[in-house]
C-alpha cells in the first residue's frame, strides 16, 4: 500500500507540475512567435529540430541509467550502484562529446544542401545551430543526475526545478520584446544559459543527496563489464528513440525542403503542443517505472505485467480527457492562443495528437520490455516502421500528394505499431492477449467514445464565442465519470476511495 501511495503522490505532484509548466510554455510560445515573427520562429524550429533529432540519445540514456539503478536498488549495494552511476556518467560524457563533434562537422552540409533557409538569415542561423549543439551537450550531461532522482522516486526536486525553468523561460519570452539587437540570436543565447543552469543545479544537488553519485572518473571504478552492459541496453534504446526522433524531426526537414520555413512554424507549434501534453505520460512513467523495474528485479513477473497494463490504461484515460476536446476545438483554441496562426497548424495538431493517443494504448508494454532487458527484437519490430515512414513521406511529396495524406499515414503507422506490441509480449512474457484487450483496450476505447460523443454534441449544436471552454468542461466531467465507471477495476476504485476518505479526514 505504501508503494501505491508513493506512485499516486508522485503522479499527482507531476500532474500539478505538468499543468503549470504546460500553461507557461504555451503562453511563452505565443509571446515568442509574436516577437520573432513566423519566419524566424520557423528558422529556430527547424534548426533546433535538426539538433534535437540526435537529442533522443539523452532520453535513451536516462531510461537506461534509471532502469539499471532501479533494477539493482533492491539489492541495497551502494558500491555496485556507485559503479553503475560512474560508468553511466562516463558513457554520457563520451557520447555527448562525439555527438557534438559530428553535428559541428555536418554544419556546412546541412546548410548548403538540406535546410531551406533565407540567405539573409544564414549567418545568424549558423550561430544558433552551434548554440543549440551546446544545449544538447549540456542536456546529455544532465541525464544521469536526473535518472538518479527518478530511480530513487524523488520527484519533488525535479518538479520544482522544471517549474522554475518554465517561469524563467516565460520571463525570457517577455523580455525578448525589449531586445534591441537580433532577437533570434538573443533567444538562442538565453535558452542556452537556462540549460546550463539546469545541469549545474541537478548535478550539485545529486552530489549532496545520493551517496552513489560522484563526478570523478577513478580508474578502479570504470569497468568494461558495466560499460558493455549499459551501452548494449542503451544502444537498442537509442535506436528506438532515434527512430522516433528521426520521424519527428525528419518530417520537419522534409516539410522544409518541399514547403519552406513557414510550414515549419505550423509543424513546430503542433509538436510543441504535443510535447507539453506528453508531460502527462512522463508523469505516469516516472512514478511507476522504478517500482515496475524493481518488481522484475525481484522476479515478480506478474506484478510487473500488471503495472505495465496500468501504465497503458491510465495514460490513455488521462490523455483522452485532454486530447479529444483539443482535437475537436483546435481552430478556436489556436486563434485565442496565437495572434497569428500559421497555415495548417490545426491540421498538424489534430493528426499528431491523435497518433500520440493511439501510441498510449500499449505504452506500458514498452516499459515491461525494458524491465526484462532483452529489447533488440522488440525495438526493431516496433520502431523501424517509424523511421521508414520518413522515406515514404518524401516519396509521397515528390509525387504530388498532399500534406494531409502524409499525416493520415502518420496516424496509421502509430496505431499499427502500438498494436504490434501485444502479440510480441505474449510470446515473450506470457502476457494474456485477451486479458489485455479486456482490461485495457475495451474500457479505454469505451471511455474515448464517451468523450468523443460529448465533443461532437458540443461542436455540432452549440455556437457561441469561447464555446471551447464549455466543451473542455463537459469533456472533463463526463470523462472523469466514465473513467471511474468504465476504466477502473474494483481494486483501483477501492484504493482510490480509501485515499479520498483519508484526505477528507485531514
Short mmCIF file of C-alpha atoms in Angstrom, two decimals:
data_model
loop_
_atom_site.label_atom_id
_atom_site.label_comp_id
_atom_site.label_asym_id
_atom_site.label_seq_id
_atom_site.Cartn_x
_atom_site.Cartn_y
_atom_site.Cartn_z
CA UNK A 1 0.00 0.00 0.00
CA UNK A 2 2.92 2.37 0.74
CA UNK A 3 4.30 1.81 -2.75
CA UNK A 4 0.86 2.52 -4.25
CA UNK A 5 0.59 5.73 -2.23
CA UNK A 6 4.03 6.80 -3.37
CA UNK A 7 3.05 6.23 -7.01
CA UNK A 8 -0.13 8.27 -6.61
CA UNK A 9 1.56 11.10 -4.70
CA UNK A 10 4.38 11.34 -7.25
CA UNK A 11 1.92 11.18 -10.15
CA UNK A 12 -0.34 13.89 -8.71
CA UNK A 13 2.68 16.07 -7.99
CA UNK A 14 3.89 15.71 -11.55
CA UNK A 15 0.45 16.49 -12.92
CA UNK A 16 0.43 19.73 -10.97
CA UNK A 17 3.88 20.46 -12.34
CA UNK A 18 2.78 19.49 -15.87
CA UNK A 19 -0.24 21.80 -15.76
CA UNK A 20 1.85 24.74 -14.57
CA UNK A 21 4.73 24.18 -17.00
CA UNK A 22 2.38 23.47 -19.92
CA UNK A 23 0.41 26.68 -19.41
CA UNK A 24 3.60 28.71 -19.04
CA UNK A 25 5.20 27.03 -22.07
CA UNK A 26 2.21 27.57 -24.35
CA UNK A 27 1.86 31.22 -23.32
CA UNK A 28 5.60 31.69 -23.84
CA UNK A 29 5.24 30.34 -27.38
CA UNK A 30 2.58 32.93 -28.14
CA UNK A 31 4.88 35.73 -26.98
CA UNK A 32 7.96 34.33 -28.75
CA UNK A 33 6.11 33.80 -32.04
CA UNK A 34 4.96 37.42 -31.89
CA UNK A 35 8.46 38.69 -31.04
CA UNK A 36 10.35 36.64 -33.65
CA UNK A 37 7.71 36.58 -36.47
CA UNK A 38 6.72 33.39 -38.31
CA UNK A 39 9.87 33.06 -40.46
CA UNK A 40 12.40 33.46 -37.62
CA UNK A 41 10.33 31.13 -35.43
CA UNK A 42 10.39 28.63 -38.30
CA UNK A 43 14.18 29.02 -38.61
CA UNK A 44 14.63 28.29 -34.90
CA UNK A 45 12.21 25.35 -35.06
CA UNK A 46 13.95 23.64 -37.95
CA UNK A 47 17.49 24.21 -36.55
CA UNK A 48 16.54 23.10 -33.04
CA UNK A 49 14.75 20.18 -34.67
CA UNK A 50 17.84 19.01 -36.54
CA UNK A 51 19.89 19.06 -33.33
CA UNK A 52 17.05 17.53 -31.31
CA UNK A 53 16.98 14.74 -33.89
CA UNK A 54 20.05 13.41 -32.05
CA UNK A 55 18.76 14.51 -28.65
CA UNK A 56 16.92 11.18 -28.48
CA UNK A 57 20.17 9.80 -27.07
CA UNK A 58 19.51 11.89 -23.96
CA UNK A 59 16.19 10.16 -23.35
CA UNK A 60 17.65 6.75 -24.18
CA UNK A 61 20.47 7.21 -21.68
CA UNK A 62 18.08 8.47 -18.97
CA UNK A 63 15.91 5.38 -19.48
CA UNK A 64 18.95 3.09 -19.40
CA UNK A 65 20.51 4.63 -16.29
CA UNK A 66 17.20 4.71 -14.43
CA UNK A 67 16.44 1.12 -15.46
CA UNK A 68 19.68 -0.30 -14.05
CA UNK A 69 19.63 1.84 -10.90
CA UNK A 70 16.02 0.82 -10.17
CA UNK A 71 16.62 -2.83 -11.07
CA UNK A 72 19.59 -3.17 -8.70
CA UNK A 73 18.41 -0.81 -5.95
CA UNK A 74 16.53 -3.68 -4.25
CA UNK A 75 19.90 -5.31 -3.54
CA UNK A 76 20.91 -2.34 -1.30
CA UNK A 77 24.50 -2.46 -2.60
CA UNK A 78 25.82 1.12 -2.59
CA UNK A 79 29.18 0.10 -4.10
CA UNK A 80 27.50 -1.55 -7.08
CA UNK A 81 25.17 1.41 -7.55
CA UNK A 82 28.15 3.80 -7.44
CA UNK A 83 29.92 1.84 -10.16
CA UNK A 84 26.77 1.80 -12.26
CA UNK A 85 26.41 5.56 -11.95
CA UNK A 86 30.08 6.39 -12.61
CA UNK A 87 30.21 4.19 -15.70
CA UNK A 88 26.91 5.65 -16.90
CA UNK A 89 28.22 9.21 -16.43
CA UNK A 90 31.40 8.30 -18.31
CA UNK A 91 29.32 7.00 -21.23
CA UNK A 92 27.23 10.19 -21.22
CA UNK A 93 30.35 12.37 -21.42
CA UNK A 94 31.88 10.36 -24.28
CA UNK A 95 28.62 10.17 -26.26
CA UNK A 96 27.88 13.85 -25.69
CA UNK A 97 31.26 14.97 -26.99
CA UNK A 98 31.11 12.63 -30.01
CA UNK A 99 27.61 13.76 -30.99
CA UNK A 100 28.57 17.42 -30.65
CA UNK A 101 31.63 16.90 -32.85
CA UNK A 102 29.61 15.08 -35.54
CA UNK A 103 26.98 17.84 -35.59
CA UNK A 104 29.64 20.53 -35.94
CA UNK A 105 31.24 18.64 -38.85
CA UNK A 106 27.84 18.34 -40.55
CA UNK A 107 27.05 22.05 -40.31
CA UNK A 108 28.08 23.05 -43.84
CA UNK A 109 26.40 20.03 -45.42
CA UNK A 110 23.11 20.80 -43.66
CA UNK A 111 23.09 24.49 -44.55
CA UNK A 112 24.31 24.02 -48.14
CA UNK A 113 22.27 21.01 -49.25
CA UNK A 114 19.39 20.19 -46.92
CA UNK A 115 17.97 23.14 -45.00
CA UNK A 116 15.94 25.75 -46.87
CA UNK A 117 16.81 29.00 -45.05
CA UNK A 118 16.80 32.53 -46.43
CA UNK A 119 20.38 33.53 -47.28
CA UNK A 120 19.98 36.81 -45.38
CA UNK A 121 19.38 34.86 -42.15
CA UNK A 122 22.02 32.18 -42.68
CA UNK A 123 24.83 33.80 -40.61
CA UNK A 124 22.56 34.09 -37.57
CA UNK A 125 21.12 30.63 -38.21
CA UNK A 126 24.62 29.12 -38.15
CA UNK A 127 25.37 30.71 -34.77
CA UNK A 128 22.03 29.45 -33.43
CA UNK A 129 22.99 25.98 -34.69
CA UNK A 130 26.25 26.00 -32.68
CA UNK A 131 24.49 27.27 -29.55
CA UNK A 132 21.87 24.55 -29.89
CA UNK A 133 24.62 21.90 -30.08
CA UNK A 134 25.98 23.24 -26.77
CA UNK A 135 22.47 22.96 -25.31
CA UNK A 136 22.29 19.34 -26.46
CA UNK A 137 25.63 18.53 -24.79
CA UNK A 138 24.51 20.11 -21.51
CA UNK A 139 21.22 18.21 -21.65
CA UNK A 140 23.02 14.89 -22.22
CA UNK A 141 25.31 15.55 -19.23
CA UNK A 142 22.26 16.34 -17.07
CA UNK A 143 20.67 12.96 -17.89
CA UNK A 144 22.44 10.64 -15.38
CA UNK A 145 21.75 13.02 -12.49
CA UNK A 146 18.09 13.28 -13.44
CA UNK A 147 17.89 9.48 -13.72
CA UNK A 148 19.15 9.22 -10.12
CA UNK A 149 16.21 11.25 -8.83
CA UNK A 150 13.73 9.16 -10.84
CA UNK A 151 15.26 5.86 -9.70
CA UNK A 152 15.01 6.97 -6.06
CA UNK A 153 11.45 8.24 -6.68
CA UNK A 154 12.50 11.73 -5.57
CA UNK A 155 10.13 13.54 -7.90
CA UNK A 156 9.64 16.69 -5.82
CA UNK A 157 13.02 18.19 -6.71
CA UNK A 158 12.55 17.51 -10.44
CA UNK A 159 9.11 19.14 -10.30
CA UNK A 160 10.41 22.25 -8.53
CA UNK A 161 13.32 22.72 -10.96
CA UNK A 162 11.12 22.27 -14.03
CA UNK A 163 8.51 24.73 -12.74
CA UNK A 164 11.24 27.32 -12.11
CA UNK A 165 12.63 26.53 -15.57
CA UNK A 166 9.25 27.31 -17.15
CA UNK A 167 8.88 30.56 -15.20
CA UNK A 168 12.34 31.71 -16.30
CA UNK A 169 11.52 30.87 -19.93
CA UNK A 170 8.33 32.92 -19.68
CA UNK A 171 10.32 35.88 -18.34
CA UNK A 172 12.76 35.35 -21.20
CA UNK A 173 9.90 35.48 -23.71
CA UNK A 174 8.52 38.68 -22.19
CA UNK A 175 11.96 40.28 -22.16
CA UNK A 176 12.55 39.35 -25.79
CA UNK A 177 10.22 42.13 -26.93
CA UNK A 178 12.61 44.71 -25.40
CA UNK A 179 15.79 43.35 -27.03
CA UNK A 180 17.30 45.89 -29.42
CA UNK A 181 19.67 43.56 -31.33
CA UNK A 182 18.86 40.35 -33.26
CA UNK A 183 16.07 38.66 -31.29
CA UNK A 184 16.59 35.19 -32.74
CA UNK A 185 20.21 35.23 -31.63
CA UNK A 186 19.31 36.64 -28.20
CA UNK A 187 16.66 33.96 -27.74
CA UNK A 188 19.15 31.17 -28.56
CA UNK A 189 21.77 32.52 -26.10
CA UNK A 190 19.26 32.87 -23.28
CA UNK A 191 17.88 29.34 -23.85
CA UNK A 192 21.44 28.02 -23.75
CA UNK A 193 22.07 29.72 -20.41
CA UNK A 194 18.92 28.14 -18.91
CA UNK A 195 20.00 24.64 -20.00
CA UNK A 196 23.49 25.19 -18.49
CA UNK A 197 21.95 26.27 -15.18
CA UNK A 198 19.81 23.11 -15.14
CA UNK A 199 22.96 20.99 -15.43
CA UNK A 200 24.59 22.80 -12.51
CA UNK A 201 21.51 22.51 -10.28
CA UNK A 202 20.83 18.81 -10.91
CA UNK A 203 24.46 17.70 -10.58
CA UNK A 204 25.15 19.76 -7.45
CA UNK A 205 22.11 18.52 -5.54
CA UNK A 206 22.62 14.90 -6.68
CA UNK A 207 26.18 15.01 -5.30
CA UNK A 208 24.81 16.27 -1.99
CA UNK A 209 21.80 13.91 -1.84
CA UNK A 210 22.91 10.47 -3.10
CA UNK A 211 25.96 8.53 -1.81
CA UNK A 212 26.39 6.65 -5.11
CA UNK A 213 26.75 9.91 -7.05
CA UNK A 214 30.25 11.08 -7.93
CA UNK A 215 31.71 13.01 -10.86
CA UNK A 216 35.36 11.94 -10.72
CA UNK A 217 36.28 9.03 -13.01
CA UNK A 218 38.63 6.91 -10.95
CA UNK A 219 40.24 4.11 -12.95
CA UNK A 220 39.19 1.46 -10.44
CA UNK A 221 35.52 2.46 -10.83
CA UNK A 222 35.46 2.22 -14.63
CA UNK A 223 34.54 -1.31 -15.67
CA UNK A 224 34.37 -2.91 -19.13
CA UNK A 225 31.60 -5.19 -17.84
CA UNK A 226 29.40 -2.31 -16.72
CA UNK A 227 30.16 -0.21 -19.79
CA UNK A 228 29.30 -3.13 -22.08
CA UNK A 229 26.10 -3.87 -20.15
CA UNK A 230 24.93 -0.24 -20.17
CA UNK A 231 25.91 0.51 -23.77
CA UNK A 232 24.32 -2.73 -25.00
CA UNK A 233 20.99 -1.78 -23.48
CA UNK A 234 21.42 1.90 -24.33
CA UNK A 235 22.32 1.05 -27.92
CA UNK A 236 18.96 -0.54 -28.70
CA UNK A 237 17.11 2.03 -26.60
CA UNK A 238 18.92 4.72 -28.56
CA UNK A 239 17.90 3.06 -31.82
CA UNK A 240 14.25 3.07 -30.73
CA UNK A 241 14.30 6.66 -29.52
CA UNK A 242 16.31 7.59 -32.61
CA UNK A 243 13.61 6.23 -34.90
CA UNK A 244 11.04 8.40 -33.10
CA UNK A 245 13.28 11.47 -33.25
CA UNK A 246 14.17 10.83 -36.90
CA UNK A 247 10.47 10.51 -37.71
CA UNK A 248 9.52 13.69 -35.82
CA UNK A 249 12.39 15.87 -36.97
CA UNK A 250 12.91 14.11 -40.29
CA UNK A 251 9.41 15.12 -41.33
CA UNK A 252 10.30 18.69 -40.32
CA UNK A 253 13.25 18.58 -42.72
CA UNK A 254 11.10 17.02 -45.46
CA UNK A 255 8.45 19.70 -44.99
CA UNK A 256 11.13 22.39 -45.04
CA UNK A 257 12.56 21.02 -48.30
CA UNK A 258 9.22 20.94 -50.12
CA UNK A 259 7.31 23.80 -48.46
CA UNK A 260 9.80 26.21 -46.78
CA UNK A 261 10.16 27.64 -43.27
CA UNK A 262 6.58 28.92 -42.91
CA UNK A 263 5.19 25.37 -42.78
CA UNK A 264 7.88 24.52 -40.20
CA UNK A 265 6.35 27.12 -37.90
CA UNK A 266 2.99 25.28 -38.08
CA UNK A 267 4.61 21.89 -37.59
CA UNK A 268 6.80 23.21 -34.75
CA UNK A 269 3.80 24.63 -32.89
CA UNK A 270 1.96 21.30 -33.26
CA UNK A 271 4.89 19.40 -31.79
CA UNK A 272 5.26 21.92 -29.00
CA UNK A 273 1.66 21.23 -28.00
CA UNK A 274 2.32 17.50 -28.27
CA UNK A 275 5.48 17.86 -26.16
CA UNK A 276 3.63 19.81 -23.50
CA UNK A 277 0.90 17.18 -23.26
CA UNK A 278 3.45 14.35 -23.21
CA UNK A 279 4.38 15.59 -19.71
CA UNK A 280 1.23 13.80 -18.54
CA UNK A 281 2.60 10.48 -19.80
CA UNK A 282 6.06 11.21 -18.45
CA UNK A 283 4.46 11.75 -15.06
CA UNK A 284 2.99 8.26 -15.07
CA UNK A 285 6.22 6.68 -16.32
CA UNK A 286 8.40 8.45 -13.77
CA UNK A 287 6.03 7.48 -10.97
CA UNK A 288 5.55 3.80 -11.92
CA UNK A 289 8.71 2.72 -13.75
CA UNK A 290 11.03 2.48 -10.73
CA UNK A 291 8.69 0.03 -8.97
CA UNK A 292 7.98 -1.81 -12.23
CA UNK A 293 11.73 -2.36 -12.72
CA UNK A 294 12.15 -3.37 -9.08
CA UNK A 295 9.36 -5.95 -9.41
CA UNK A 296 11.12 -7.59 -12.34
CA UNK A 297 14.42 -7.41 -10.44
CA UNK A 298 12.80 -9.39 -7.61
CA UNK A 299 11.41 -11.95 -10.06
CA UNK A 300 7.77 -10.88 -9.66
CA UNK A 301 6.76 -11.03 -13.34
CA UNK A 302 3.01 -10.93 -12.62
CA UNK A 303 3.25 -7.68 -10.67
CA UNK A 304 5.45 -6.19 -13.38
CA UNK A 305 2.93 -7.00 -16.14
CA UNK A 306 0.03 -5.73 -14.02
CA UNK A 307 1.83 -2.41 -13.55
CA UNK A 308 2.58 -2.26 -17.29
CA UNK A 309 -1.13 -2.70 -18.07
CA UNK A 310 -1.99 0.05 -15.59
CA UNK A 311 0.50 2.40 -17.21
CA UNK A 312 -1.24 1.96 -20.56
CA UNK A 313 -4.74 2.20 -19.09
CA UNK A 314 -4.08 5.31 -17.01
CA UNK A 315 -2.16 7.02 -19.84
CA UNK A 316 -4.98 6.61 -22.38
CA UNK A 317 -7.67 7.54 -19.84
CA UNK A 318 -5.99 10.73 -18.69
CA UNK A 319 -4.83 11.81 -22.14
CA UNK A 320 -8.25 11.22 -23.70
CA UNK A 321 -9.78 13.81 -21.36
CA UNK A 322 -7.24 16.34 -22.66
CA UNK A 323 -6.59 15.37 -26.28
CA UNK A 324 -10.09 14.63 -27.62
CA UNK A 325 -11.59 18.07 -26.74
CA UNK A 326 -8.41 19.73 -28.02
CA UNK A 327 -8.80 17.95 -31.37
CA UNK A 328 -12.47 18.97 -31.53
CA UNK A 329 -11.83 22.63 -30.73
CA UNK A 330 -8.33 23.12 -32.15
CA UNK A 331 -9.04 26.04 -34.55
CA UNK A 332 -10.77 28.09 -31.84
CA UNK A 333 -8.05 27.36 -29.29
CA UNK A 334 -5.26 28.33 -31.70
CA UNK A 335 -6.99 31.61 -32.58
CA UNK A 336 -7.27 32.51 -28.89
CA UNK A 337 -3.73 31.35 -28.07
CA UNK A 338 -1.78 32.82 -31.01
CA UNK A 339 -2.09 36.28 -32.53
CA UNK A 340 -1.03 34.92 -35.92
CA UNK A 341 -1.78 31.23 -36.62
CA UNK A 342 0.46 29.72 -39.32
CA UNK A 343 -1.40 27.96 -42.14
CA UNK A 344 -2.37 24.31 -41.47
CA UNK A 345 -1.37 24.43 -37.81
CA UNK A 346 -4.72 22.98 -36.72
CA UNK A 347 -4.36 20.06 -39.15
CA UNK A 348 -0.88 19.18 -37.86
CA UNK A 349 -2.05 19.45 -34.24
CA UNK A 350 -5.02 17.15 -34.74
CA UNK A 351 -3.15 14.36 -36.51
CA UNK A 352 -0.13 14.46 -34.19
CA UNK A 353 -2.27 14.41 -31.04
CA UNK A 354 -4.42 11.54 -32.37
CA UNK A 355 -1.32 9.50 -33.21
CA UNK A 356 0.09 10.20 -29.73
CA UNK A 357 -3.14 8.95 -28.12
CA UNK A 358 -3.03 5.73 -30.18
CA UNK A 359 0.56 5.09 -29.05
CA UNK A 360 -0.52 5.09 -25.40
CA UNK A 361 -2.75 2.02 -25.90
CA UNK A 362 0.26 -0.22 -25.27
CA UNK A 363 2.70 2.26 -23.73
CA UNK A 364 3.19 0.13 -20.60
CA UNK A 365 4.34 -2.85 -22.67
CA UNK A 366 7.41 -0.85 -23.73
CA UNK A 367 8.25 -0.37 -20.05
CA UNK A 368 7.69 -4.11 -19.45
CA UNK A 369 10.07 -4.94 -22.28
CA UNK A 370 12.70 -2.61 -20.81
CA UNK A 371 12.29 -4.35 -17.45
CA UNK A 372 13.01 -7.82 -18.84
CA UNK A 373 16.12 -6.39 -20.54
CA UNK A 374 16.10 -8.27 -23.88
CA UNK A 375 15.00 -5.43 -26.13
CA UNK A 376 16.63 -5.99 -29.54
CA UNK A 377 13.79 -7.73 -31.43
CA UNK A 378 11.08 -5.63 -29.76
CA UNK A 379 12.88 -2.43 -30.73
CA UNK A 380 13.38 -3.48 -34.34
CA UNK A 381 9.75 -4.57 -34.67
CA UNK A 382 8.07 -1.54 -33.10
CA UNK A 383 10.36 1.35 -34.03
CA UNK A 384 11.73 0.65 -37.52
CA UNK A 385 8.35 1.44 -39.22
CA UNK A 386 8.53 4.96 -37.75
CA UNK A 387 11.87 5.50 -39.50
CA UNK A 388 10.68 4.05 -42.81
CA UNK A 389 7.73 6.46 -42.71
CA UNK A 390 10.04 9.45 -43.34
CA UNK A 391 11.27 7.96 -46.64
CA UNK A 392 7.69 7.18 -47.66
CA UNK A 393 6.64 10.77 -46.83
CA UNK A 394 9.44 12.11 -49.05
CA UNK A 395 8.26 9.93 -51.94
CA UNK A 396 4.62 10.96 -51.38
CA UNK A 397 5.53 14.66 -51.57
CA UNK A 398 7.74 14.03 -54.60
CA UNK A 399 4.77 12.50 -56.40
CA UNK A 400 2.49 15.42 -55.57
CA UNK A 401 0.47 14.04 -52.65
CA UNK A 402 -0.87 16.46 -50.05
CA UNK A 403 0.39 17.14 -46.53
CA UNK A 404 -2.90 15.76 -45.18
CA UNK A 405 -2.37 12.38 -46.86
CA UNK A 406 1.11 12.14 -45.34
CA UNK A 407 -0.29 12.89 -41.87
CA UNK A 408 -3.04 10.25 -42.29
CA UNK A 409 -0.30 7.68 -42.92
CA UNK A 410 1.48 9.01 -39.81
CA UNK A 411 -1.54 8.09 -37.64
CA UNK A 412 -1.98 4.66 -39.28
CA UNK A 413 1.67 3.72 -38.66
CA UNK A 414 1.41 4.72 -34.98
CA UNK A 415 -1.71 2.59 -34.47
CA UNK A 416 -0.27 -0.49 -36.19
CA UNK A 417 3.00 -0.26 -34.24
CA UNK A 418 1.15 0.16 -30.94
CA UNK A 419 -1.00 -2.95 -31.53
CA UNK A 420 2.05 -4.99 -32.63
CA UNK A 421 3.43 -4.80 -29.08
CA UNK A 422 0.66 -7.05 -27.72
CA UNK A 423 1.40 -10.32 -29.60
CA UNK A 424 5.14 -9.80 -29.16
CA UNK A 425 4.84 -9.50 -25.38
CA UNK A 426 2.50 -12.52 -25.37
CA UNK A 427 5.20 -14.74 -26.88
CA UNK A 428 8.00 -13.12 -24.84
CA UNK A 429 6.46 -12.92 -21.36
CA UNK A 430 3.24 -14.90 -21.46
CA UNK A 431 1.07 -11.78 -21.45
CA UNK A 432 -2.58 -12.74 -21.96
CA UNK A 433 -3.75 -11.13 -25.23
CA UNK A 434 -7.43 -11.44 -24.34
CA UNK A 435 -6.77 -10.27 -20.79
CA UNK A 436 -5.00 -7.15 -22.09
CA UNK A 437 -7.79 -6.44 -24.58
CA UNK A 438 -10.43 -6.94 -21.87
CA UNK A 439 -8.67 -4.95 -19.14
CA UNK A 440 -7.07 -2.15 -21.17
CA UNK A 441 -8.25 -1.74 -24.76
CA UNK A 442 -12.01 -2.29 -24.34
CA UNK A 443 -12.56 0.02 -21.32
CA UNK A 444 -10.30 2.79 -22.64
CA UNK A 445 -11.96 2.64 -26.09
CA UNK A 446 -15.40 2.99 -24.50
CA UNK A 447 -14.07 5.89 -22.42
CA UNK A 448 -12.77 7.64 -25.57
CA UNK A 449 -16.11 7.10 -27.33
CA UNK A 450 -17.98 8.77 -24.45
CA UNK A 451 -15.72 11.83 -24.60
CA UNK A 452 -15.90 11.89 -28.41
CA UNK A 453 -19.70 11.92 -28.34
CA UNK A 454 -19.71 14.80 -25.83
CA UNK A 455 -17.34 16.81 -28.06
CA UNK A 456 -19.43 16.06 -31.16
CA UNK A 457 -22.62 17.26 -29.46
CA UNK A 458 -20.95 20.46 -28.24
CA UNK A 459 -19.34 21.37 -31.57
CA UNK A 460 -22.44 20.47 -33.60
CA UNK A 461 -25.24 22.06 -31.56
CA UNK A 462 -23.55 24.87 -29.65
CA UNK A 463 -22.40 28.01 -31.46
CA UNK A 464 -21.07 30.94 -29.44
CA UNK A 465 -17.80 32.69 -28.66
CA UNK A 466 -15.46 30.76 -26.32
CA UNK A 467 -17.51 27.57 -26.77
CA UNK A 468 -14.34 25.53 -26.40
CA UNK A 469 -14.35 26.24 -22.65
CA UNK A 470 -17.71 24.51 -22.29
CA UNK A 471 -16.56 21.63 -24.50
CA UNK A 472 -13.48 21.12 -22.32
CA UNK A 473 -15.54 21.35 -19.10
CA UNK A 474 -18.16 18.82 -20.26
CA UNK A 475 -15.42 16.51 -21.58
CA UNK A 476 -13.64 16.63 -18.24
CA UNK A 477 -16.78 15.97 -16.18
CA UNK A 478 -18.09 13.12 -18.34
CA UNK A 479 -14.55 11.83 -18.90
CA UNK A 480 -13.85 11.55 -15.17
CA UNK A 481 -17.22 9.85 -14.57
CA UNK A 482 -16.70 7.44 -17.47
CA UNK A 483 -13.16 6.74 -16.30
CA UNK A 484 -14.44 5.75 -12.86
CA UNK A 485 -17.30 3.60 -14.19
CA UNK A 486 -15.70 2.04 -17.28
CA UNK A 487 -11.93 2.00 -16.79
CA UNK A 488 -11.08 1.46 -13.12
CA UNK A 489 -11.49 -2.05 -11.68
CA UNK A 490 -12.80 -2.86 -8.19
CA UNK A 491 -9.35 -2.88 -6.59
CA UNK A 492 -8.42 0.50 -8.06
CA UNK A 493 -11.78 2.01 -7.06
CA UNK A 494 -11.42 0.69 -3.50
CA UNK A 495 -7.92 2.09 -3.15
CA UNK A 496 -8.95 5.47 -4.59
CA UNK A 497 -11.92 5.60 -2.21
CA UNK A 498 -9.65 4.98 0.79
CA UNK A 499 -7.29 7.75 -0.31
CA UNK A 500 -10.16 10.21 -0.78
CA UNK A 501 -11.62 9.38 2.64
CA UNK A 502 -8.22 9.78 4.32
CA UNK A 503 -7.73 13.10 2.57
CA UNK A 504 -11.15 14.39 3.66
CA UNK A 505 -10.46 13.45 7.30
CA UNK A 506 -7.42 15.74 7.42
#
